[in-house]
């Protein structure tokens, strides 16, 4: 028979889930567990680990860290849904978005990511892959899981055909939910593979402190970092071509996600 454990850290969501268990006949096999999936001790090993931790930039809501901690109660050969996710990024020209950030009149807001429904913007070229994560990883013991390194670095180059004023970058994600080698199920907000009817996630806007003019046929080069400490995860980014910019958000001084 099927057994389902719904592990939920949000106390308000726990109340909702328990209400569903009382009211809905189809939820009879569900046991609601209030707590952190990284700390819970499962009574049995799982065949399938299903999560919804994807952010607009894929890994920006701690999916890697949470799933690494939870995979210790997944059976060998068990499936994780999602199985992988990749962030994408592209240079964007949008005086509207940049001025919305400038309105705050401080540095911190230029070192922060924003989930936005992009209007009044020109994506200067197609996006490129940035960071990729796959699950489950090889580690199962607490020591192996603790040794997993989820930091990343990507140095990307973009050839810009028409040129214009660069105001930052726009970020997307593409995820493989499940594949059995024959059939594959994806979910995506990346424009070339965007899921039909997708409205649950909007793109990420990653601003530059100072706009930069890019010539027609020019090149944009940027570096993106994902850093991890025991307390937090944060992103840094810098433009290296056509001009060198400062590193944005060093050491997560303006924006981070707490562990």
Backbone as JSON, one array per atom type, in Angstrom:
{
  "sequence": "XXXXXXXXXXXXXXXXXXXXXXXXXXXXXXXXXXXXXXXXXXXXXXXXXXXXXXXXXXXXXXXXXXXXXXXXXXXXXXXXXXXXXXXXXXXXXXXXXXXXXXXXXXXXXXXXXXXXXXXXXXXXXXXXXXXXXXXXXXXXXXXXXXXXXXXXXXXXXXXXXXXXXXXXXXXXXXXXXXXXXXXXXXXXXXXXXXXXXXXXXXXXXXXXXXXXXXXXXXXXXXXXXXXXXXXXXXXXXXXXXXXXXXXXXXXXXXXXXXX",
  "N": [[0.83, -1.19, 0.0], [0.29, 2.34, -0.4], [2.12, 4.85, 1.25], [2.3, 8.14, 2.4], [4.3, 10.79, 3.42], [3.99, 14.01, 4.42], [6.09, 16.49, 4.76], [6.44, 19.46, 6.36], [7.51, 22.72, 6.98], [6.36, 25.18, 7.46], [4.17, 26.49, 9.78], [1.53, 27.41, 9.33], [0.85, 26.21, 6.91], [0.9, 23.58, 7.78], [-1.42, 23.4, 9.35], [-3.38, 23.69, 7.34], [-2.84, 21.39, 5.77], [-3.39, 19.32, 7.59], [-6.09, 19.75, 7.91], [-7.0, 19.01, 5.38], [-6.45, 16.29, 5.48], [-8.32, 15.45, 7.38], [-10.75, 16.03, 6.09], [-10.74, 15.1, 3.41], [-11.21, 12.18, 1.64], [-9.33, 10.99, -0.04], [-6.94, 11.59, 1.13], [-6.28, 9.83, 3.1], [-4.03, 8.23, 3.32], [-2.02, 9.93, 3.95], [0.4, 11.26, 6.1], [0.95, 13.98, 8.07], [3.8, 15.81, 8.78], [5.12, 18.05, 10.92], [7.88, 20.1, 10.54], [11.43, 20.38, 9.74], [12.66, 19.23, 6.7], [15.3, 18.51, 6.47], [16.05, 17.67, 8.96], [14.29, 15.8, 9.9], [13.6, 12.48, 11.02], [12.99, 9.79, 9.21], [10.55, 7.16, 9.4], [10.54, 5.06, 7.64], [12.23, 4.06, 4.59], [12.1, 5.98, 1.59], [10.54, 5.57, -1.63], [10.09, 7.52, -3.52], [10.92, 10.92, -3.67], [9.38, 13.88, -3.45], [9.37, 17.3, -4.16], [8.74, 20.85, -3.87], [10.51, 23.23, -4.35], [11.61, 24.98, -6.05], [12.89, 28.06, -7.22], [12.54, 31.22, -8.97], [14.95, 31.41, -10.24], [15.77, 28.86, -10.26], [17.73, 27.47, -8.24], [17.5, 29.29, -6.18], [15.94, 29.26, -3.89], [16.89, 27.59, -1.98], [16.73, 24.9, -2.72], [18.84, 22.99, -3.4], [20.24, 22.67, -0.92], [18.21, 21.83, 0.84], [17.24, 19.45, -0.37], [19.55, 17.9, -0.44], [19.86, 17.38, 2.27], [17.58, 15.87, 2.75], [17.78, 13.58, 1.23], [18.84, 11.4, 2.48], [16.92, 9.69, 3.45], [15.94, 8.47, 1.2], [15.5, 5.62, -0.76], [18.16, 3.55, -2.11], [18.46, 3.9, -5.58], [16.04, 5.12, -5.64], [13.7, 7.73, -6.69], [14.02, 11.21, -7.29], [11.92, 13.99, -7.51], [11.94, 17.21, -8.37], [14.41, 16.01, -10.8], [16.58, 17.4, -11.82], [17.77, 20.8, -12.24], [18.36, 23.84, -13.95], [19.75, 27.04, -13.98], [19.29, 29.96, -15.99], [20.58, 32.81, -17.75], [20.48, 36.13, -19.12], [21.57, 39.12, -20.82], [19.94, 42.26, -20.3], [18.09, 45.06, -21.44], [16.53, 47.6, -19.88], [15.3, 50.43, -18.99], [13.15, 51.04, -17.41], [12.96, 49.0, -15.39], [15.48, 49.35, -14.16], [15.32, 51.99, -13.19], [13.27, 51.69, -11.37], [14.6, 50.33, -9.35], [16.57, 52.2, -8.76], [15.04, 54.13, -7.57], [14.96, 53.61, -4.84], [17.23, 54.67, -3.79], [19.64, 53.69, -2.64], [22.52, 51.56, -2.11], [22.07, 48.9, -1.48], [19.74, 47.94, -2.73], [20.52, 47.72, -5.37], [22.0, 45.49, -5.19], [20.46, 43.27, -5.02], [18.23, 40.61, -5.91], [15.27, 40.49, -7.98], [11.99, 39.3, -8.32], [10.13, 39.47, -11.17], [7.54, 40.37, -13.47], [8.38, 40.71, -16.6], [8.19, 43.64, -18.4], [8.34, 46.26, -20.89], [11.03, 45.96, -21.78], [14.11, 44.88, -23.3], [15.46, 41.97, -24.28], [18.7, 41.27, -24.83], [20.01, 39.22, -26.14], [19.83, 35.62, -26.69], [19.4, 33.55, -23.74], [21.86, 31.97, -21.54], [23.12, 28.91, -20.05], [23.6, 28.75, -16.53], [23.9, 27.83, -13.58], [23.79, 24.4, -12.53], [22.03, 21.77, -10.91], [21.65, 18.45, -9.66], [19.63, 15.7, -8.54], [19.03, 12.58, -6.81], [22.16, 13.19, -5.08], [25.35, 11.51, -4.64], [25.9, 11.25, -1.92], [24.9, 9.89, 1.24], [25.23, 9.4, 3.97], [25.41, 11.35, 7.06], [27.97, 12.63, 7.17], [28.84, 12.53, 4.5], [26.83, 14.03, 3.27], [27.23, 16.5, 4.5], [29.6, 17.18, 3.31], [29.0, 17.93, 0.74], [29.32, 20.28, -1.82], [27.73, 23.09, -2.67], [28.37, 25.48, -3.81], [28.94, 27.64, -6.62], [30.35, 28.78, -9.76], [30.14, 30.8, -12.6], [31.28, 31.91, -15.69], [30.26, 33.87, -18.2], [29.74, 34.59, -21.66], [28.22, 36.81, -23.94], [27.11, 37.47, -27.15], [26.02, 40.36, -28.65], [23.73, 41.35, -30.92], [22.33, 43.75, -31.73], [22.9, 45.74, -29.91], [22.78, 48.38, -27.37], [21.63, 49.9, -24.27], [22.81, 48.42, -21.41], [21.23, 47.19, -18.59], [21.32, 45.26, -16.7], [20.64, 41.85, -15.83], [18.51, 39.14, -16.84], [16.94, 36.38, -15.33], [16.18, 32.85, -15.57], [14.71, 29.52, -15.25], [15.1, 26.01, -15.99], [13.8, 22.8, -15.62], [14.15, 19.29, -15.17], [11.66, 17.26, -14.32], [11.12, 14.5, -14.16], [12.5, 11.55, -15.57], [12.45, 8.49, -17.32], [14.15, 7.43, -19.07], [12.85, 6.9, -21.38], [10.57, 8.54, -21.56], [10.31, 11.98, -20.81], [9.67, 14.53, -18.45], [9.33, 17.95, -18.28], [9.67, 21.21, -16.73], [9.53, 24.68, -17.19], [10.63, 28.12, -17.34], [12.25, 29.31, -19.08], [12.58, 31.11, -22.06], [12.83, 29.7, -24.58], [12.01, 27.13, -24.03], [9.71, 27.31, -22.59], [7.12, 26.3, -20.4], [3.82, 25.56, -21.37], [1.23, 27.74, -20.53], [2.38, 28.48, -18.15], [2.48, 30.2, -15.12], [3.23, 30.33, -12.54], [5.78, 31.06, -11.79], [7.75, 33.96, -12.16], [10.32, 35.68, -14.07], [13.7, 36.47, -12.87], [15.13, 39.58, -12.01], [18.32, 40.9, -12.26], [20.11, 43.43, -11.21], [22.45, 45.94, -12.49], [24.75, 48.2, -10.98], [25.45, 50.46, -12.4], [24.36, 51.51, -15.55], [25.47, 50.3, -18.77], [26.74, 51.06, -21.95], [26.38, 49.11, -24.83], [27.84, 48.23, -27.82], [26.51, 47.67, -31.14], [26.84, 44.39, -32.28], [28.62, 43.9, -30.3], [30.17, 42.52, -27.3], [29.12, 41.05, -24.26], [30.35, 40.23, -21.15], [30.15, 38.42, -18.16], [30.42, 37.52, -14.67], [29.15, 35.14, -12.43], [28.47, 34.17, -9.14], [27.62, 31.62, -6.81], [27.46, 31.42, -3.46], [28.07, 29.61, -0.42], [27.66, 29.34, 3.04], [27.8, 28.22, 6.5], [25.66, 29.49, 7.58], [24.19, 30.84, 5.58], [23.12, 31.41, 2.15], [24.25, 33.07, -0.74], [24.38, 35.31, -3.59], [26.73, 36.61, -5.9], [27.75, 38.98, -8.38], [29.3, 40.27, -11.36], [30.16, 42.53, -13.93], [32.37, 42.09, -16.64], [32.99, 42.76, -19.22], [31.6, 44.93, -21.64], [32.85, 46.74, -19.92], [34.52, 46.88, -16.74], [32.82, 46.13, -13.81], [32.08, 46.86, -10.32], [32.13, 44.12, -7.93], [29.02, 42.89, -7.2], [27.09, 42.7, -4.25], [29.04, 41.6, -2.33], [30.08, 39.04, -0.13], [27.46, 38.7, 0.64], [26.37, 41.04, 1.65], [24.17, 42.68, 1.21], [22.04, 41.09, 0.42], [20.79, 37.92, 1.08], [20.03, 34.39, 1.59], [18.86, 32.83, 4.35], [20.07, 29.94, 6.05]],
  "CA": [[0.0, 0.0, 0.0], [1.02, 3.61, -0.5], [2.21, 5.73, 2.42], [2.83, 9.45, 2.04], [4.65, 11.68, 4.52], [4.05, 15.41, 3.99], [6.94, 17.18, 5.71], [6.19, 20.89, 6.12], [8.09, 23.57, 8.01], [5.49, 26.34, 7.69], [3.08, 26.07, 10.67], [0.23, 27.7, 8.74], [0.59, 25.17, 5.93], [0.61, 22.35, 8.52], [-2.84, 23.45, 9.71], [-4.12, 23.43, 6.11], [-2.65, 20.0, 5.39], [-4.12, 18.47, 8.52], [-7.5, 19.9, 7.56], [-7.26, 18.18, 4.2], [-6.45, 14.89, 5.92], [-9.59, 15.18, 8.07], [-11.92, 16.21, 5.24], [-10.68, 14.48, 2.09], [-11.02, 10.74, 1.7], [-8.12, 10.64, -0.77], [-5.77, 11.91, 1.93], [-6.2, 8.9, 4.22], [-2.69, 7.64, 3.4], [-1.05, 11.0, 4.18], [0.77, 11.64, 7.46], [1.54, 15.32, 8.08], [4.93, 15.9, 9.7], [5.6, 19.42, 11.05], [9.31, 20.14, 10.81], [12.39, 20.64, 8.66], [12.98, 17.99, 6.0], [16.72, 18.19, 6.66], [16.26, 17.16, 10.31], [13.32, 14.75, 10.2], [14.05, 11.09, 10.98], [11.9, 9.05, 8.58], [10.38, 5.81, 9.95], [10.81, 4.1, 6.55], [12.9, 4.65, 3.44], [11.14, 6.39, 0.56], [10.77, 5.23, -3.04], [10.05, 8.77, -4.3], [11.01, 12.17, -2.9], [8.77, 14.94, -4.26], [9.51, 18.6, -3.51], [8.45, 22.05, -4.66], [11.42, 24.21, -3.75], [12.24, 25.74, -7.13], [12.66, 29.49, -7.31], [12.55, 31.75, -10.34], [16.28, 31.16, -10.8], [16.07, 27.45, -10.02], [18.29, 27.1, -6.95], [17.55, 30.46, -5.3], [15.12, 29.08, -2.69], [17.57, 26.58, -1.17], [16.42, 23.54, -3.09], [19.98, 22.07, -3.24], [20.55, 22.41, 0.48], [17.12, 21.06, 1.45], [17.17, 18.1, -0.92], [20.73, 17.17, 0.02], [19.6, 16.92, 3.63], [16.46, 14.93, 2.8], [18.0, 12.39, 0.41], [19.3, 10.28, 3.32], [15.84, 8.71, 3.61], [15.53, 7.96, -0.1], [16.08, 4.31, -1.02], [19.07, 3.45, -3.27], [17.67, 3.73, -6.79], [14.81, 5.9, -5.55], [13.6, 8.88, -7.6], [13.75, 12.56, -6.82], [11.17, 14.87, -8.41], [12.62, 17.17, -9.66], [15.69, 15.33, -10.9], [17.63, 18.4, -12.01], [17.32, 22.14, -12.63], [19.44, 24.69, -14.44], [19.44, 28.46, -14.1], [19.7, 30.61, -17.23], [20.7, 34.26, -17.59], [20.69, 36.88, -20.36], [21.65, 40.57, -20.61], [18.66, 42.9, -20.55], [18.02, 46.51, -21.47], [15.24, 48.04, -19.36], [15.4, 51.63, -18.16], [12.04, 50.98, -16.46], [13.35, 48.19, -14.23], [16.63, 49.96, -13.49], [14.87, 53.17, -12.46], [12.49, 51.23, -10.21], [15.58, 50.04, -8.31], [17.21, 53.48, -8.39], [14.09, 54.89, -6.75], [15.21, 53.37, -3.42], [18.32, 55.58, -3.43], [20.69, 53.09, -1.81], [23.31, 50.52, -2.78], [21.57, 47.56, -1.17], [18.74, 47.5, -3.7], [21.22, 47.34, -6.59], [22.67, 44.22, -4.92], [19.35, 42.38, -4.68], [17.47, 40.04, -7.02], [13.85, 40.81, -7.95], [11.07, 38.51, -9.14], [9.36, 40.47, -11.91], [6.92, 40.09, -14.76], [9.17, 41.66, -17.38], [7.59, 44.44, -19.45], [9.17, 47.41, -21.26], [12.42, 45.5, -21.71], [14.66, 44.25, -24.49], [16.45, 40.94, -24.0], [19.67, 41.63, -25.85], [20.39, 38.0, -26.86], [19.32, 34.45, -25.97], [20.02, 33.24, -22.45], [22.82, 30.86, -21.45], [23.08, 28.16, -18.8], [24.44, 29.31, -15.47], [24.19, 26.81, -12.56], [23.0, 23.18, -12.63], [22.01, 20.85, -9.77], [20.97, 17.19, -9.92], [19.27, 14.97, -7.32], [19.87, 12.69, -5.61], [23.6, 13.08, -5.23], [25.87, 10.23, -4.16], [26.01, 11.22, -0.47], [23.77, 9.42, 2.03], [25.53, 9.53, 5.4], [25.54, 12.77, 7.48], [29.28, 13.17, 6.81], [28.86, 12.72, 3.04], [25.94, 15.15, 2.94], [27.89, 17.72, 4.96], [30.74, 17.48, 2.43], [28.53, 18.37, -0.57], [29.61, 21.69, -2.08], [26.74, 23.68, -3.57], [28.83, 26.75, -4.38], [29.09, 27.58, -8.07], [30.88, 29.94, -10.47], [29.92, 30.74, -14.05], [31.75, 33.06, -16.46], [29.46, 33.75, -19.41], [29.9, 35.59, -22.71], [27.04, 36.99, -24.78], [27.27, 38.32, -28.33], [24.83, 41.2, -28.72], [23.67, 41.78, -32.32], [21.82, 45.11, -31.98], [23.44, 46.71, -28.97], [21.85, 49.14, -26.55], [22.09, 50.17, -22.91], [22.69, 47.25, -20.55], [20.8, 47.58, -17.24], [21.42, 44.12, -15.8], [20.42, 40.53, -16.42], [17.25, 38.47, -16.51], [17.21, 34.98, -15.03], [15.11, 31.87, -15.73], [15.14, 28.16, -14.93], [14.55, 24.85, -16.7], [13.93, 21.65, -14.73], [13.65, 17.95, -15.5], [10.96, 16.71, -13.17], [11.32, 13.05, -14.11], [12.74, 10.83, -16.82], [12.7, 7.06, -17.16], [14.95, 7.03, -20.21], [11.98, 6.85, -22.56], [9.75, 9.74, -21.53], [10.84, 13.0, -19.91], [8.73, 15.6, -18.1], [10.05, 19.18, -17.96], [8.97, 22.44, -16.38], [10.5, 25.71, -17.57], [10.24, 29.49, -17.69], [13.22, 29.81, -20.06], [11.71, 31.4, -23.21], [12.86, 28.72, -25.67], [11.39, 25.86, -23.62], [8.73, 27.68, -21.57], [5.95, 25.43, -20.27], [2.57, 26.18, -21.81], [0.36, 28.15, -19.44], [3.15, 28.69, -16.92], [2.34, 31.51, -14.49], [3.59, 30.22, -11.12], [7.08, 31.71, -11.59], [8.18, 35.03, -13.04], [11.79, 35.75, -14.12], [14.49, 37.23, -11.89], [15.91, 40.71, -12.53], [19.59, 41.06, -11.56], [20.51, 44.76, -11.69], [23.79, 46.5, -12.43], [24.74, 49.49, -10.3], [25.58, 51.52, -13.4], [24.11, 51.02, -16.91], [26.63, 50.28, -19.65], [26.39, 51.05, -23.37], [26.96, 48.0, -25.57], [27.77, 48.52, -29.26], [25.97, 46.63, -32.01], [27.87, 43.4, -32.55], [29.54, 43.85, -29.17], [30.14, 41.34, -26.41], [28.93, 41.23, -22.83], [30.88, 39.13, -20.34], [29.84, 38.61, -16.74], [30.71, 36.4, -13.78], [28.13, 34.92, -11.4], [28.87, 33.25, -8.08], [26.7, 31.16, -5.76], [28.29, 31.13, -2.29], [27.39, 28.92, 0.67], [28.32, 29.22, 4.34], [26.97, 27.45, 7.43], [24.49, 30.27, 7.97], [23.44, 31.49, 4.52], [23.47, 31.29, 0.73], [24.1, 34.36, -1.39], [24.88, 35.43, -4.95], [27.51, 37.78, -6.29], [27.87, 39.09, -9.83], [30.1, 41.4, -11.83], [30.37, 42.69, -15.37], [33.79, 42.17, -16.98], [33.1, 43.29, -20.57], [32.64, 45.8, -22.19], [33.55, 47.48, -18.86], [34.6, 46.18, -15.47], [31.99, 46.7, -12.76], [32.37, 46.29, -9.0], [31.4, 42.91, -7.57], [27.78, 43.21, -6.51], [26.69, 41.9, -3.08], [30.13, 40.8, -1.77], [29.83, 38.4, 1.17], [26.04, 38.74, 0.95], [26.15, 42.18, 2.56], [22.87, 43.32, 0.95], [20.98, 40.13, 0.1], [21.16, 36.51, 1.24], [18.97, 33.51, 2.04], [19.34, 32.18, 5.56], [19.93, 28.5, 6.24]],
  "C": [[0.87, 1.24, 0.0], [0.97, 4.34, 0.83], [2.88, 7.03, 1.98], [3.09, 10.24, 3.32], [4.81, 13.09, 3.96], [4.81, 16.19, 5.04], [6.9, 18.67, 5.4], [6.68, 21.71, 7.3], [7.19, 24.74, 8.39], [4.3, 25.94, 8.57], [1.69, 26.35, 10.11], [-0.15, 26.65, 7.69], [0.28, 23.84, 6.61], [-0.86, 22.29, 8.9], [-3.71, 23.12, 8.49], [-4.04, 21.96, 5.71], [-3.42, 19.05, 6.31], [-5.63, 18.57, 8.3], [-7.88, 19.06, 6.36], [-7.33, 16.7, 4.59], [-7.76, 14.52, 6.61], [-10.78, 15.16, 7.11], [-11.92, 15.33, 4.0], [-10.33, 13.0, 2.19], [-9.71, 10.31, 1.03], [-6.84, 10.9, -0.01], [-5.57, 10.94, 3.1], [-4.8, 8.32, 4.4], [-1.61, 8.66, 3.74], [-0.85, 11.24, 5.67], [1.48, 12.98, 7.4], [2.6, 15.4, 9.17], [5.37, 17.37, 9.79], [7.09, 19.43, 11.37], [10.12, 20.38, 9.56], [12.78, 19.32, 8.02], [14.42, 17.57, 6.17], [16.99, 17.53, 8.01], [15.35, 15.99, 10.66], [13.96, 13.37, 10.09], [12.89, 10.25, 10.45], [11.79, 7.64, 9.16], [10.64, 4.72, 8.92], [11.56, 4.83, 5.44], [11.9, 4.89, 2.32], [11.55, 5.9, -0.82], [10.86, 6.49, -3.9], [10.1, 9.95, -3.34], [10.53, 13.31, -3.8], [8.88, 16.26, -3.5], [9.1, 19.71, -4.46], [9.23, 23.18, -4.02], [12.08, 25.08, -4.8], [11.88, 27.21, -7.03], [12.73, 29.94, -8.75], [13.89, 31.58, -11.03], [16.74, 29.74, -10.47], [16.47, 27.17, -8.59], [18.22, 28.21, -5.91], [16.58, 30.41, -4.13], [15.6, 27.87, -1.88], [17.19, 25.15, -1.51], [17.62, 22.6, -2.95], [20.25, 21.69, -1.8], [19.47, 21.55, 1.14], [17.09, 19.63, 0.94], [18.39, 17.27, -0.56], [20.48, 16.59, 1.41], [18.53, 15.85, 3.71], [16.77, 13.62, 2.09], [18.48, 11.19, 1.23], [18.18, 9.29, 3.59], [15.2, 8.31, 2.28], [16.25, 6.64, -0.37], [17.13, 4.4, -2.13], [18.25, 3.14, -4.53], [16.36, 4.47, -6.76], [14.86, 7.15, -6.41], [13.35, 10.17, -6.84], [12.98, 13.31, -7.9], [11.19, 16.26, -7.79], [13.95, 16.39, -9.61], [16.85, 16.3, -11.14], [16.99, 19.73, -12.36], [18.54, 22.98, -12.96], [18.94, 26.13, -14.49], [20.0, 28.99, -15.43], [19.75, 32.12, -16.98], [20.99, 34.91, -18.94], [20.79, 38.36, -20.04], [20.34, 41.22, -21.04], [18.82, 44.42, -20.54], [16.62, 46.91, -21.02], [15.43, 49.22, -18.43], [14.31, 51.63, -17.1], [12.43, 50.2, -15.2], [14.48, 48.85, -13.44], [16.19, 51.17, -12.65], [13.97, 52.82, -11.28], [13.43, 50.92, -9.05], [16.24, 51.33, -7.82], [16.34, 54.31, -7.45], [14.37, 54.73, -5.26], [16.39, 54.17, -2.89], [19.32, 54.97, -2.44], [21.38, 51.98, -2.6], [22.67, 49.15, -2.63], [20.58, 47.06, -2.23], [19.35, 47.17, -5.06], [22.01, 46.03, -6.41], [21.67, 43.15, -4.49], [18.71, 41.85, -5.95], [15.99, 40.36, -6.85], [13.08, 39.86, -8.84], [10.13, 39.47, -9.83], [8.68, 39.83, -13.13], [7.47, 41.13, -15.71], [8.32, 42.31, -18.48], [8.57, 45.57, -19.79], [10.66, 47.07, -21.16], [12.8, 44.86, -23.03], [15.72, 43.25, -24.06], [17.46, 40.96, -25.14], [20.19, 40.43, -26.66], [19.82, 36.81, -26.1], [20.08, 34.17, -24.69], [21.0, 32.08, -22.56], [22.71, 30.19, -20.09], [24.05, 28.76, -17.79], [24.82, 28.22, -14.46], [23.27, 25.61, -12.74], [23.15, 22.34, -11.37], [21.21, 19.61, -10.14], [20.74, 16.46, -8.6], [18.75, 13.58, -7.68], [21.34, 12.66, -5.97], [24.06, 11.77, -4.6], [25.83, 10.12, -2.64], [24.75, 10.74, 0.22], [24.01, 9.59, 3.53], [25.6, 11.02, 5.77], [26.87, 13.4, 7.08], [29.37, 13.44, 5.31], [27.99, 13.9, 2.63], [26.58, 16.48, 3.34], [29.02, 18.14, 4.04], [30.3, 17.97, 1.05], [28.75, 19.87, -0.71], [28.62, 22.23, -3.11], [27.12, 25.09, -4.03], [29.07, 26.56, -5.87], [29.72, 28.87, -8.58], [30.63, 29.75, -11.95], [30.43, 32.03, -14.67], [31.13, 32.93, -17.86], [29.74, 34.9, -20.37], [28.66, 35.61, -23.6], [27.38, 37.91, -25.95], [25.95, 39.03, -28.6], [24.7, 41.78, -30.12], [23.29, 43.24, -32.52], [22.39, 46.15, -31.03], [22.35, 47.45, -28.21], [22.45, 49.37, -25.18], [21.78, 48.98, -22.02], [22.36, 47.7, -19.12], [20.89, 46.43, -16.24], [21.16, 42.83, -16.56], [19.05, 40.01, -16.0], [17.53, 36.99, -16.37], [15.97, 34.11, -15.14], [15.59, 30.53, -15.17], [14.46, 27.16, -15.85], [14.82, 23.64, -15.82], [13.42, 20.38, -15.39], [12.98, 17.41, -14.26], [11.22, 15.21, -13.04], [11.62, 12.53, -15.51], [13.0, 9.37, -16.5], [13.55, 6.52, -18.29], [14.17, 6.94, -21.5], [11.17, 8.14, -22.66], [10.3, 10.7, -20.48], [9.81, 14.09, -19.71], [9.55, 16.8, -17.64], [9.09, 20.24, -17.42], [9.97, 23.57, -16.58], [9.85, 27.07, -17.7], [11.26, 30.11, -18.64], [12.49, 29.96, -21.39], [11.7, 30.34, -24.3], [12.17, 27.41, -25.32], [10.26, 26.1, -22.62], [7.51, 26.76, -21.59], [4.69, 26.19, -20.63], [1.7, 26.51, -20.59], [1.06, 28.42, -18.12], [2.95, 30.1, -16.38], [2.74, 31.48, -13.02], [4.92, 30.89, -10.79], [7.25, 32.83, -12.61], [9.71, 35.04, -13.07], [12.39, 36.56, -12.97], [15.17, 38.39, -12.62], [17.13, 40.89, -11.64], [20.19, 42.39, -12.02], [22.02, 44.99, -11.68], [23.71, 47.86, -11.75], [24.75, 50.64, -11.29], [25.29, 50.94, -14.78], [25.35, 51.17, -17.78], [26.14, 50.22, -21.09], [27.13, 49.91, -24.06], [26.77, 48.27, -27.06], [27.11, 47.36, -30.0], [27.09, 45.68, -32.41], [28.87, 43.25, -31.43], [29.37, 42.6, -28.33], [29.95, 41.79, -24.97], [29.5, 40.0, -22.14], [30.61, 39.44, -18.89], [30.19, 37.34, -15.97], [29.63, 36.35, -12.7], [28.64, 33.88, -10.42], [27.67, 32.87, -7.23], [27.58, 30.72, -4.6], [27.45, 30.49, -1.19], [28.26, 28.95, 1.91], [27.43, 28.39, 5.25], [25.68, 28.18, 7.77], [23.62, 30.74, 6.8], [23.94, 31.09, 3.15], [23.3, 32.67, 0.11], [24.74, 34.32, -2.78], [25.69, 36.71, -5.09], [27.6, 37.8, -7.8], [28.66, 40.33, -10.2], [30.17, 41.37, -13.34], [31.87, 42.8, -15.62], [34.03, 42.71, -18.39], [31.72, 43.76, -21.02], [33.38, 46.66, -21.17], [33.54, 46.64, -17.6], [33.71, 46.88, -14.45], [32.49, 46.21, -11.4], [31.64, 44.95, -8.84], [30.18, 43.32, -6.76], [27.53, 42.21, -5.37], [27.83, 41.05, -2.5], [29.81, 40.32, -0.36], [28.35, 38.48, 1.59], [25.65, 39.92, 1.81], [24.77, 42.79, 2.4], [21.72, 42.32, 0.84], [21.5, 38.72, 0.28], [19.92, 35.73, 1.65], [19.51, 32.72, 3.22], [19.1, 30.68, 5.55], [19.36, 28.24, 7.62]]
}
